């Protein structure tokens, strides 16, 4: 009897829960070439009752979508207004290591970090997220992050939906656990599915071809995507851009960090509803999300190996000039040719007992991450095959910074069509061997590494990560910091808007490529600005400083010697 009442109670709870859909949050867009992102502690009404404390970009979980054009130089002010240090990494970007926002570019609270670079990536969906070593899961869970849409001439010429929020819908998938006070728990698996920071979301879609840009922003779980009516959908991109042609599928297993854009044809379906779902009940135990843990286990969660709804889609009226058919071809990519590789690097992924570390660790090459150790020196202009052999009992999404790659083989066999495009994350199943090919044709810098790691945030935090530098083996000294930063002075001093630097005996423009960081401190010694590779020939913009005494500091990156000059802002 008791059992029956309980079942009934549970049933009614789940029925009411299912009935309450929330409108999907479509993140604001930021466009142009200058972007302001402020990370701050904030609140959000996610569940009735207590508001949830979040960390978020520009006040929203999920943060704004930046829209960039290929070829533009983007300048970003990342203002850390959190209580904690953080970093913001531009996932998928091809850029200088000091601008990358990985674990080597921490931004202390109260500091503005100002990276800039020329966008050379293909049109597609990318994202930004925190990457502070050992804090990645916590800060991602707390809500830091957002999406990036890159546009280019190739994509713009295609008959694809691209009205943001109408027929082109960004979806950041994740799951969270909330405690009884509605606060986010720092755990790898949540009990509640969320899209763009919304629980049980619904979204109107017009009765035509709709593009869903799907990012797996979860700390750990993979989502086996499909629709409640098992309809066919068309994959048009992989992580780093458009595929040669749409690939028809009914399921797509999307692992942490990966992105796909899909086309779904709702033509003639006005008034219908369909759910985008995770068909995770079929996942084996060794795929994150398919593993079931007993209550009390830190990995126990309410979404383990079940099917669940991601997003309810309500088909509404067509928009003017709708796209109503799926294109048969998209573009012609020039993928890397296997024969062009100069070398193969052999990597392993394993479950290893590391001396001094309790239990089994998931590791790359039998080593835990060491921020002071460079795992690989990659010669500039090398084309390389990375062969990754996994003996791990679990599948791991392997991600590399700086470059996009092409998967050559999965267990000796060419990948399926939807995995043939540009990738920066590859899901490596338990026991699989993956070979990918990539090229390191830019950004030589022996002092600043790029990372490669498992994109499961907990694994990364626990050391399933390594780093490489791109090394110019030709003419030495290019892109390198000067041995010693010469004496410098600032003028005018006092200054009101632009501060210029003059080096004794040297031209600012000769040195500018070698200065890795300028830091500006106030008179109390608090760092206010971090300027990676500042364009000092243009002067330093100090218009945002209030009147007072400041210090401008340069670091010799090799000797770590600091040179500091005082200036006055009027
Ligand atoms: Cu999405 Cu190293 O990160
Ligand atoms: Cu990345
Ligand atoms: Cu992993």
Coordinates of C-alpha atoms and ligand atoms in Angstrom, one line a residue:
X1 CA 0.0 0.0 0.0
X2 CA 2.7 2.4 1.1
X3 CA 4.5 1.5 -2.1
X4 CA 1.5 2.3 -4.2
X5 CA 1.0 5.8 -2.6
X6 CA 4.7 6.5 -3.2
X7 CA 4.4 5.6 -6.8
X8 CA 1.3 7.7 -7.3
X9 CA 3.1 10.6 -5.5
X10 CA 6.1 10.3 -7.7
X11 CA 4.0 10.1 -10.8
X12 CA 2.1 13.3 -9.9
X13 CA 5.3 15.1 -9.1
X14 CA 6.8 14.1 -12.4
X15 CA 3.6 15.0 -14.3
X16 CA 3.6 18.5 -12.8
X17 CA 7.2 18.9 -13.4
X18 CA 6.8 17.9 -17.0
X19 CA 3.9 20.3 -17.5
X20 CA 5.9 23.4 -16.5
X21 CA 8.0 24.4 -19.5
X22 CA 10.1 27.5 -19.4
X23 CA 10.9 29.6 -22.4
X24 CA 14.3 29.0 -23.7
X25 CA 16.8 31.8 -23.0
X26 CA 18.3 32.9 -26.2
X27 CA 21.6 34.6 -25.1
X28 CA 22.1 38.2 -26.2
X29 CA 24.5 38.7 -29.1
X30 CA 27.5 41.0 -29.1
X31 CA 29.0 41.9 -32.5
X32 CA 31.6 44.3 -33.9
X33 CA 35.3 44.0 -33.1
X34 CA 35.4 45.3 -29.5
X35 CA 33.8 43.1 -26.8
X36 CA 33.2 43.6 -23.1
X37 CA 32.8 40.5 -21.0
X38 CA 32.4 40.8 -17.2
X39 CA 32.5 37.7 -15.1
X40 CA 30.6 38.3 -11.8
X41 CA 28.8 36.6 -9.0
X42 CA 25.1 37.0 -9.5
X43 CA 21.7 35.4 -8.8
X44 CA 19.2 33.7 -11.0
X45 CA 15.7 32.4 -10.4
X46 CA 16.0 28.9 -11.7
X47 CA 13.8 27.0 -9.3
X48 CA 10.8 28.5 -7.4
X49 CA 12.0 29.6 -4.0
X50 CA 15.6 30.6 -3.3
X51 CA 17.4 32.2 -6.1
X52 CA 20.5 30.3 -7.3
X53 CA 23.9 31.9 -6.8
X54 CA 25.8 31.7 -10.1
X55 CA 28.9 33.1 -11.7
X56 CA 28.1 34.4 -15.0
X57 CA 29.3 36.5 -17.9
X58 CA 27.5 39.9 -18.2
X59 CA 25.0 38.9 -15.6
X60 CA 23.5 35.9 -17.4
X61 CA 23.9 32.2 -17.3
X62 CA 24.3 31.4 -20.2
X63 CA 26.6 34.3 -21.3
X64 CA 26.2 36.4 -24.5
X65 CA 26.9 34.9 -27.9
X66 CA 29.7 36.8 -29.6
X67 CA 29.4 37.0 -33.4
X68 CA 32.7 37.4 -35.2
X69 CA 33.6 37.7 -38.9
X70 CA 36.5 35.7 -40.2
X71 CA 39.3 38.2 -40.9
X72 CA 38.4 40.7 -38.3
X73 CA 40.7 41.6 -35.4
X74 CA 38.7 41.2 -32.3
X75 CA 39.7 43.0 -29.0
X76 CA 38.2 41.7 -25.8
X77 CA 38.0 43.2 -22.3
X78 CA 37.6 40.3 -19.9
X79 CA 36.8 42.0 -16.6
X80 CA 37.0 39.6 -13.6
X81 CA 34.6 40.9 -11.1
X82 CA 34.4 37.5 -9.3
X83 CA 35.8 36.9 -5.8
X84 CA 38.0 34.3 -7.4
X85 CA 40.7 34.1 -10.0
X86 CA 39.5 32.7 -13.3
X87 CA 40.6 32.4 -17.0
X88 CA 38.5 32.7 -20.1
X89 CA 39.5 30.3 -22.9
X90 CA 38.4 30.7 -26.6
X91 CA 37.7 27.1 -27.3
X92 CA 38.6 26.1 -30.9
X93 CA 40.4 29.4 -31.8
X94 CA 43.6 29.4 -33.7
X95 CA 45.5 32.2 -31.9
X96 CA 48.7 33.2 -30.1
X97 CA 49.2 31.2 -26.9
X98 CA 49.3 34.3 -24.6
X99 CA 45.7 35.2 -25.9
X100 CA 44.4 31.6 -25.5
X101 CA 43.0 32.0 -21.9
X102 CA 44.2 28.6 -20.8
X103 CA 45.6 27.8 -17.3
X104 CA 48.6 30.0 -18.0
X105 CA 46.5 33.2 -18.3
X106 CA 44.9 33.6 -14.9
X107 CA 43.0 36.8 -14.3
X108 CA 42.9 37.8 -10.6
X109 CA 39.8 39.4 -9.2
X110 CA 39.5 43.0 -10.0
X111 CA 41.7 42.7 -13.1
X112 CA 40.8 43.3 -16.8
X113 CA 42.6 41.0 -19.3
X114 CA 42.7 42.4 -22.9
X115 CA 43.5 39.8 -25.5
X116 CA 43.1 40.5 -29.2
X117 CA 43.7 38.5 -32.4
X118 CA 42.7 38.1 -36.0
X119 CA 39.9 35.6 -36.4
X120 CA 41.1 33.0 -38.9
X121 CA 38.7 30.2 -38.0
X122 CA 36.1 29.0 -40.4
X123 CA 32.4 29.9 -39.9
X124 CA 31.0 27.7 -37.2
X125 CA 30.1 27.4 -33.5
X126 CA 32.8 27.9 -30.9
X127 CA 32.6 28.8 -27.3
X128 CA 34.4 30.4 -24.3
X129 CA 34.7 29.0 -20.9
X130 CA 36.8 29.1 -17.7
X131 CA 40.0 27.1 -17.7
X132 CA 41.8 27.7 -14.4
X133 CA 43.7 24.6 -13.4
X134 CA 41.8 22.6 -10.8
X135 CA 38.8 25.0 -11.0
X136 CA 37.4 24.2 -14.4
X137 CA 34.5 22.0 -13.2
X138 CA 33.6 24.3 -10.4
X139 CA 33.5 27.5 -12.5
X140 CA 31.9 25.8 -15.5
X141 CA 29.2 24.4 -13.1
X142 CA 28.7 27.9 -11.6
X143 CA 27.6 29.2 -15.0
X144 CA 30.7 30.9 -16.6
X145 CA 30.7 30.6 -20.4
X146 CA 29.1 31.5 -23.6
X147 CA 29.0 30.8 -27.3
X148 CA 30.8 32.2 -30.3
X149 CA 29.4 32.2 -33.8
X150 CA 31.9 32.9 -36.6
X151 CA 30.7 34.0 -40.0
X152 CA 32.6 33.8 -43.3
X153 CA 32.1 34.3 -47.0
X154 CA 31.7 30.5 -47.7
X155 CA 29.0 30.0 -45.1
X156 CA 27.2 33.3 -45.9
X157 CA 26.7 32.3 -49.5
X158 CA 24.9 29.0 -48.6
X159 CA 21.1 28.8 -48.4
X160 CA 21.1 28.1 -44.7
X161 CA 19.0 29.5 -41.9
X162 CA 20.8 32.3 -40.1
X163 CA 18.3 34.5 -38.3
X164 CA 19.6 34.2 -34.7
X165 CA 17.0 33.0 -32.2
X166 CA 14.4 32.5 -35.0
X167 CA 15.5 29.8 -37.4
X168 CA 19.1 29.6 -36.1
X169 CA 19.0 28.6 -32.5
X170 CA 22.0 28.3 -30.2
X171 CA 21.8 25.5 -27.6
X172 CA 24.3 25.0 -24.8
X173 CA 23.5 21.7 -23.2
X174 CA 24.5 20.9 -19.7
X175 CA 23.1 19.2 -16.6
X176 CA 23.2 20.3 -13.0
X177 CA 22.5 19.2 -9.5
X178 CA 20.8 21.7 -7.1
X179 CA 20.7 21.2 -3.3
X180 CA 17.5 21.7 -1.3
X181 CA 18.3 25.4 -1.1
X182 CA 18.4 25.5 -4.9
X183 CA 22.2 26.0 -5.0
X184 CA 24.5 24.5 -7.6
X185 CA 26.5 21.5 -6.5
X186 CA 30.1 21.1 -7.8
X187 CA 29.6 17.6 -9.1
X188 CA 30.4 16.0 -12.5
X189 CA 26.8 14.8 -13.2
X190 CA 23.6 16.7 -12.5
X191 CA 20.1 15.5 -12.1
X192 CA 18.5 18.2 -14.2
X193 CA 19.0 18.9 -17.9
X194 CA 19.4 22.5 -18.8
X195 CA 19.7 24.4 -22.1
X196 CA 21.2 27.9 -22.1
X197 CA 20.9 27.8 -18.3
X198 CA 17.1 27.0 -18.4
X199 CA 15.4 23.9 -16.9
X200 CA 12.7 22.2 -18.9
X201 CA 13.0 24.6 -21.8
X202 CA 10.7 25.1 -24.8
X203 CA 11.2 27.1 -27.9
X204 CA 9.0 28.0 -30.9
X205 CA 10.4 27.1 -34.3
X206 CA 8.9 28.1 -37.6
X207 CA 7.5 25.5 -40.0
X208 CA 10.6 25.4 -42.2
X209 CA 14.2 24.3 -42.0
X210 CA 15.7 25.3 -38.7
X211 CA 19.3 25.3 -37.8
X212 CA 20.2 24.2 -34.3
X213 CA 23.7 25.0 -33.1
X214 CA 24.4 22.5 -30.4
X215 CA 27.2 22.7 -27.9
X216 CA 27.9 20.1 -25.2
X217 CA 28.8 22.4 -22.4
X218 CA 28.4 19.7 -19.7
X219 CA 31.2 19.0 -17.3
X220 CA 31.1 15.3 -18.1
X221 CA 28.0 13.8 -19.7
X222 CA 27.7 12.9 -23.4
X223 CA 24.3 13.3 -25.0
X224 CA 23.0 10.8 -27.5
X225 CA 20.9 13.4 -29.5
X226 CA 17.8 12.5 -31.4
X227 CA 14.1 13.6 -31.7
X228 CA 11.1 12.1 -30.0
X229 CA 9.6 11.1 -33.3
X230 CA 13.0 9.6 -34.4
X231 CA 13.1 12.0 -37.4
X232 CA 16.1 12.3 -39.6
X233 CA 18.2 15.5 -39.0
X234 CA 21.2 16.7 -41.0
X235 CA 24.6 17.4 -39.6
X236 CA 26.2 20.4 -41.4
X237 CA 29.2 21.2 -39.3
X238 CA 31.8 19.6 -37.0
X239 CA 33.6 21.6 -34.4
X240 CA 35.7 23.7 -36.8
X241 CA 33.4 24.4 -39.7
X242 CA 31.1 23.3 -42.5
X243 CA 31.1 19.8 -43.8
X244 CA 31.3 19.1 -47.5
X245 CA 27.7 18.0 -47.4
X246 CA 24.9 17.5 -44.9
X247 CA 24.9 14.1 -43.3
X248 CA 21.6 12.5 -42.5
X249 CA 21.4 10.8 -39.1
X250 CA 18.8 10.0 -36.5
X251 CA 21.2 10.0 -33.5
X252 CA 24.4 11.9 -32.7
X253 CA 26.5 11.2 -29.7
X254 CA 27.9 14.6 -28.6
X255 CA 30.6 14.5 -26.0
X256 CA 31.8 17.3 -23.7
X257 CA 33.2 20.2 -25.6
X258 CA 32.0 19.1 -29.0
X259 CA 29.7 21.1 -31.3
X260 CA 27.5 20.3 -34.2
X261 CA 25.1 22.4 -36.2
X262 CA 22.1 20.5 -37.5
X263 CA 19.3 21.2 -39.9
X264 CA 15.8 20.0 -38.9
X265 CA 13.0 20.3 -41.4
X266 CA 9.7 21.4 -39.8
X267 CA 8.1 22.3 -43.2
X268 CA 4.3 21.4 -43.1
X269 CA 4.4 20.6 -39.4
X270 CA 2.7 23.7 -38.1
X271 CA 1.1 23.1 -34.7
X272 CA 3.1 20.0 -33.9
X273 CA 5.5 19.6 -31.1
X274 CA 8.6 17.5 -31.0
X275 CA 11.2 17.0 -28.3
X276 CA 15.0 17.1 -28.8
X277 CA 16.1 14.3 -26.5
X278 CA 19.1 12.5 -25.1
X279 CA 18.6 8.8 -25.9
X280 CA 21.1 7.9 -23.2
X281 CA 19.4 4.6 -22.1
X282 CA 21.3 2.8 -24.8
X283 CA 24.7 4.1 -23.8
X284 CA 27.1 1.5 -22.4
X285 CA 28.6 1.9 -19.0
X286 CA 31.9 3.2 -20.5
X287 CA 30.4 6.3 -22.1
X288 CA 30.0 9.2 -19.7
X289 CA 26.2 9.3 -19.0
X290 CA 25.8 5.6 -19.5
X291 CA 27.4 4.7 -16.2
X292 CA 25.0 4.1 -13.3
X293 CA 26.3 4.6 -9.7
X294 CA 24.6 3.7 -6.4
X295 CA 23.1 6.5 -4.2
X296 CA 25.8 8.0 -2.1
X297 CA 28.4 7.6 -4.7
X298 CA 29.8 11.0 -5.8
X299 CA 28.9 10.2 -9.4
X300 CA 25.3 9.1 -8.6
X301 CA 22.9 11.1 -10.6
X302 CA 19.3 11.2 -11.8
X303 CA 20.0 11.2 -15.5
X304 CA 22.3 8.2 -15.6
X305 CA 21.5 5.8 -18.5
X306 CA 18.0 7.0 -19.2
X307 CA 16.3 8.8 -22.0
X308 CA 15.4 12.4 -21.1
X309 CA 14.0 15.5 -22.8
X310 CA 16.4 18.3 -23.7
X311 CA 14.2 20.9 -25.4
X312 CA 10.5 20.9 -26.4
X313 CA 10.0 22.5 -29.9
X314 CA 6.7 24.0 -30.8
X315 CA 6.2 24.4 -34.6
X316 CA 4.8 27.8 -35.4
X317 CA 4.1 29.8 -38.5
X318 CA 6.7 30.2 -41.3
X319 CA 8.8 33.3 -41.4
X320 CA 9.0 35.4 -44.6
X321 CA 11.5 33.8 -47.1
X322 CA 11.9 30.6 -45.3
X323 CA 14.5 27.9 -46.1
X324 CA 12.4 24.8 -46.8
X325 CA 14.8 22.2 -48.2
X326 CA 18.1 20.7 -47.1
X327 CA 20.9 21.6 -49.4
X328 CA 22.6 18.6 -51.0
X329 CA 26.1 20.0 -50.9
X330 CA 27.8 22.7 -48.9
X331 CA 31.5 23.3 -49.7
X332 CA 34.7 21.6 -50.6
X333 CA 37.1 21.4 -47.7
X334 CA 40.8 20.9 -48.2
X335 CA 41.6 18.4 -45.6
X336 CA 45.1 17.4 -44.6
X337 CA 46.7 14.7 -46.7
X338 CA 48.0 11.8 -44.6
X339 CA 51.2 11.6 -46.8
X340 CA 52.1 15.2 -45.8
X341 CA 52.7 14.3 -42.1
X342 CA 56.3 14.8 -40.9
X343 CA 55.9 12.6 -37.9
X344 CA 53.5 10.6 -35.7
X345 CA 53.3 11.3 -32.0
X346 CA 52.2 8.3 -30.0
X347 CA 50.0 9.2 -27.0
X348 CA 48.3 6.9 -24.6
X349 CA 45.2 7.3 -22.4
X350 CA 45.1 5.0 -19.5
X351 CA 43.8 4.4 -16.0
X352 CA 47.1 4.4 -14.1
X353 CA 48.2 4.2 -10.5
X354 CA 50.3 7.4 -10.0
X355 CA 52.7 7.2 -7.1
X356 CA 51.5 9.5 -4.3
X357 CA 48.0 9.9 -5.8
X358 CA 45.2 7.9 -4.2
X359 CA 43.3 5.4 -6.4
X360 CA 43.5 5.3 -10.2
X361 CA 44.0 8.4 -12.3
X362 CA 42.9 9.0 -15.8
X363 CA 46.1 10.1 -17.5
X364 CA 47.7 10.9 -20.8
X365 CA 51.1 9.2 -21.3
X366 CA 51.1 7.8 -17.8
X367 CA 51.7 11.3 -16.3
X368 CA 49.6 13.8 -14.5
X369 CA 49.6 17.4 -15.7
X370 CA 52.5 19.5 -14.5
X371 CA 52.1 23.2 -15.3
X372 CA 55.9 23.6 -15.3
X373 CA 56.6 20.8 -17.7
X374 CA 56.4 21.0 -21.4
X375 CA 55.3 17.6 -22.8
X376 CA 56.0 18.3 -26.5
X377 CA 58.1 20.7 -28.5
X378 CA 56.3 21.0 -31.8
X379 CA 58.4 22.3 -34.7
X380 CA 56.8 25.3 -36.4
X381 CA 55.2 24.2 -39.7
X382 CA 55.0 20.6 -38.8
X383 CA 52.2 18.5 -40.1
X384 CA 51.7 15.7 -37.5
X385 CA 49.7 12.7 -36.9
X386 CA 48.7 12.2 -33.3
X387 CA 48.0 8.6 -32.6
X388 CA 46.1 8.1 -29.3
X389 CA 45.7 4.7 -27.9
X390 CA 43.3 4.3 -25.1
X391 CA 43.4 1.5 -22.6
X392 CA 41.1 3.4 -20.3
X393 CA 37.9 1.7 -19.0
X394 CA 36.0 4.9 -19.9
X395 CA 35.6 7.0 -23.0
X396 CA 37.3 10.5 -23.0
X397 CA 36.7 13.5 -25.2
X398 CA 40.3 14.5 -26.2
X399 CA 40.7 18.2 -27.0
X400 CA 43.7 20.2 -28.4
X401 CA 44.1 23.9 -28.3
X402 CA 45.4 26.1 -31.2
X403 CA 44.6 23.8 -34.1
X404 CA 41.8 22.0 -35.9
X405 CA 42.4 18.5 -37.0
X406 CA 41.0 15.8 -39.3
X407 CA 40.4 12.3 -37.9
X408 CA 42.2 9.8 -40.1
X409 CA 41.1 6.6 -38.5
X410 CA 39.1 5.2 -35.6
X411 CA 40.4 1.7 -34.8
X412 CA 42.0 1.6 -38.2
X413 CA 38.8 2.5 -40.1
X414 CA 38.0 5.9 -41.7
X415 CA 35.5 7.9 -39.5
X416 CA 31.9 8.3 -40.5
X417 CA 31.0 11.2 -42.8
X418 CA 29.9 13.5 -40.0
X419 CA 33.3 13.1 -38.3
X420 CA 35.3 13.8 -41.5
X421 CA 35.3 17.6 -41.0
X422 CA 37.5 20.0 -38.9
X423 CA 37.5 18.9 -35.3
X424 CA 39.1 20.1 -32.0
X425 CA 37.5 17.4 -29.8
X426 CA 37.4 13.7 -30.6
X427 CA 35.6 11.3 -28.4
X428 CA 37.9 8.3 -27.8
X429 CA 35.9 5.3 -26.6
X430 CA 37.3 2.8 -24.2
X431 CA 40.0 0.8 -25.8
X432 CA 39.9 2.8 -29.1
X433 CA 42.9 4.0 -31.1
X434 CA 42.4 7.3 -32.9
X435 CA 44.7 8.9 -35.4
X436 CA 44.2 12.5 -36.4
X437 CA 46.3 14.8 -38.5
X438 CA 46.9 18.5 -38.0
X439 CA 49.4 21.3 -38.8
X440 CA 51.1 23.8 -36.5
X441 CA 51.7 26.6 -39.0
X442 CA 51.7 29.6 -36.8
X443 CA 52.3 31.2 -33.4
X444 CA 55.8 29.9 -32.5
X445 CA 56.4 30.8 -28.9
X446 CA 58.6 28.6 -26.7
X447 CA 57.6 30.4 -23.5
X448 CA 53.8 30.0 -23.7
X449 CA 52.3 26.5 -24.2
X450 CA 49.0 25.3 -25.6
X451 CA 47.1 22.6 -23.8
X452 CA 45.7 19.2 -24.8
X453 CA 43.4 17.5 -22.4
X454 CA 40.3 15.4 -21.7
X455 CA 37.3 17.8 -21.9
X456 CA 35.7 16.1 -18.9
X457 CA 36.2 19.0 -16.5
X458 CA 37.0 16.8 -13.5
X459 CA 39.5 14.7 -15.4
X460 CA 41.2 17.9 -16.7
X461 CA 41.2 19.3 -13.1
X462 CA 42.7 16.1 -11.8
X463 CA 45.5 16.2 -14.3
X464 CA 44.4 14.5 -17.6
X465 CA 46.1 17.3 -19.5
X466 CA 49.4 18.0 -21.2
X467 CA 51.0 21.0 -22.9
X468 CA 53.1 21.8 -26.0
X469 CA 54.9 24.7 -27.4
X470 CA 55.3 25.5 -31.0
X471 CA 59.0 26.1 -31.7
X472 CA 60.6 28.0 -34.5
X473 CA 63.5 25.8 -35.4
X474 CA 64.5 28.1 -38.2
X475 CA 65.8 31.6 -37.6
X476 CA 66.0 31.9 -33.9
X477 CA 64.5 34.8 -32.0
X478 CA 61.3 35.3 -34.0
X479 CA 58.3 35.7 -31.8
X480 CA 60.5 35.4 -28.7
X481 CA 60.7 37.7 -25.8
X482 CA 63.9 39.9 -25.6
X483 CA 66.5 38.6 -23.2
X484 CA 66.3 41.8 -21.2
X485 CA 63.6 44.5 -21.4
X486 CA 65.5 47.8 -21.9
X487 CA 65.0 50.7 -19.6
X488 CA 61.9 52.6 -20.6
X489 CA 60.1 55.7 -19.8
X490 CA 56.5 56.8 -20.3
X491 CA 55.3 60.0 -22.0
X492 CA 53.4 62.2 -21.5
X493 CA 53.5 61.7 -17.8
X494 CA 51.0 62.8 -16.4
X495 CA 48.8 61.5 -19.2
X496 CA 45.0 61.6 -19.7
X497 CA 44.2 59.1 -22.5
X498 CA 47.2 57.6 -24.2
X499 CA 50.4 56.6 -22.6
X500 CA 53.4 56.1 -24.9
X501 CA 56.5 54.0 -24.1
X502 CA 59.9 54.9 -25.2
X503 CA 62.7 52.4 -24.8
X504 CA 66.2 53.5 -24.4
X505 CA 68.1 53.0 -27.6
X506 CA 65.3 51.0 -29.2
X507 CA 62.3 51.6 -31.3
X508 CA 59.0 50.6 -29.7
X509 CA 57.9 48.8 -32.9
X510 CA 61.0 46.7 -32.9
X511 CA 60.2 45.4 -29.5
X512 CA 56.4 45.2 -29.6
X513 CA 56.3 41.6 -30.8
X514 CA 58.6 40.6 -27.9
X515 CA 56.7 42.2 -25.0
X516 CA 54.4 39.5 -23.7
X517 CA 52.7 41.4 -21.0
X518 CA 52.2 44.9 -19.7
X519 CA 50.5 45.1 -16.3
X520 CA 49.1 48.2 -14.7
X521 CA 48.9 48.4 -10.9
X522 CA 47.3 51.1 -8.8
X523 CA 49.2 52.8 -6.0
X524 CA 48.0 50.1 -3.5
X525 CA 49.7 47.4 -5.6
X526 CA 46.5 46.0 -7.0
X527 CA 46.7 44.8 -10.6
X528 CA 44.1 46.4 -12.7
X529 CA 45.0 45.6 -16.3
X530 CA 46.9 42.7 -18.0
X531 CA 47.7 43.4 -21.6
X532 CA 49.1 40.4 -23.5
X533 CA 51.4 41.3 -26.4
X534 CA 50.2 45.0 -26.3
X535 CA 50.4 47.0 -29.5
X536 CA 52.7 49.5 -27.8
X537 CA 53.4 51.3 -31.0
X538 CA 49.8 52.6 -30.7
X539 CA 50.3 53.7 -27.1
X540 CA 48.4 52.3 -24.0
X541 CA 44.9 53.4 -23.6
X542 CA 44.3 54.6 -20.1
X543 CA 41.0 56.4 -20.5
X544 CA 39.3 54.0 -18.1
X545 CA 41.6 54.7 -15.2
X546 CA 40.5 57.2 -12.7
X547 CA 42.9 60.1 -11.8
X548 CA 45.7 59.0 -9.6
X549 CA 49.1 57.3 -9.3
X550 CA 49.8 54.0 -11.2
X551 CA 52.6 51.7 -12.1
X552 CA 53.2 50.1 -15.5
X553 CA 55.2 46.9 -15.3
X554 CA 56.9 44.8 -17.9
X555 CA 58.2 41.3 -17.2
X556 CA 61.1 39.8 -18.9
X557 CA 59.5 36.4 -19.6
X558 CA 62.8 34.5 -19.5
X559 CA 64.5 36.0 -16.5
X560 CA 61.2 37.0 -14.8
X561 CA 62.9 40.4 -14.1
X562 CA 60.3 43.1 -13.6
X563 CA 60.7 46.7 -14.8
X564 CA 58.3 49.1 -13.4
X565 CA 57.7 52.8 -14.1
X566 CA 55.4 55.1 -12.2
X567 CA 52.9 57.3 -14.1
X568 CA 50.1 59.7 -13.2
X569 CA 46.7 59.7 -14.8
X570 CA 45.1 63.1 -14.8
Ligands
LIG1 CU1 37.3 23.9 -24.1 CU2 41.1 23.5 -23.0 O1 39.2 23.7 -23.5
LIG2 CU1 40.1 24.6 -26.0
LIG3 CU1 38.6 12.0 -19.4

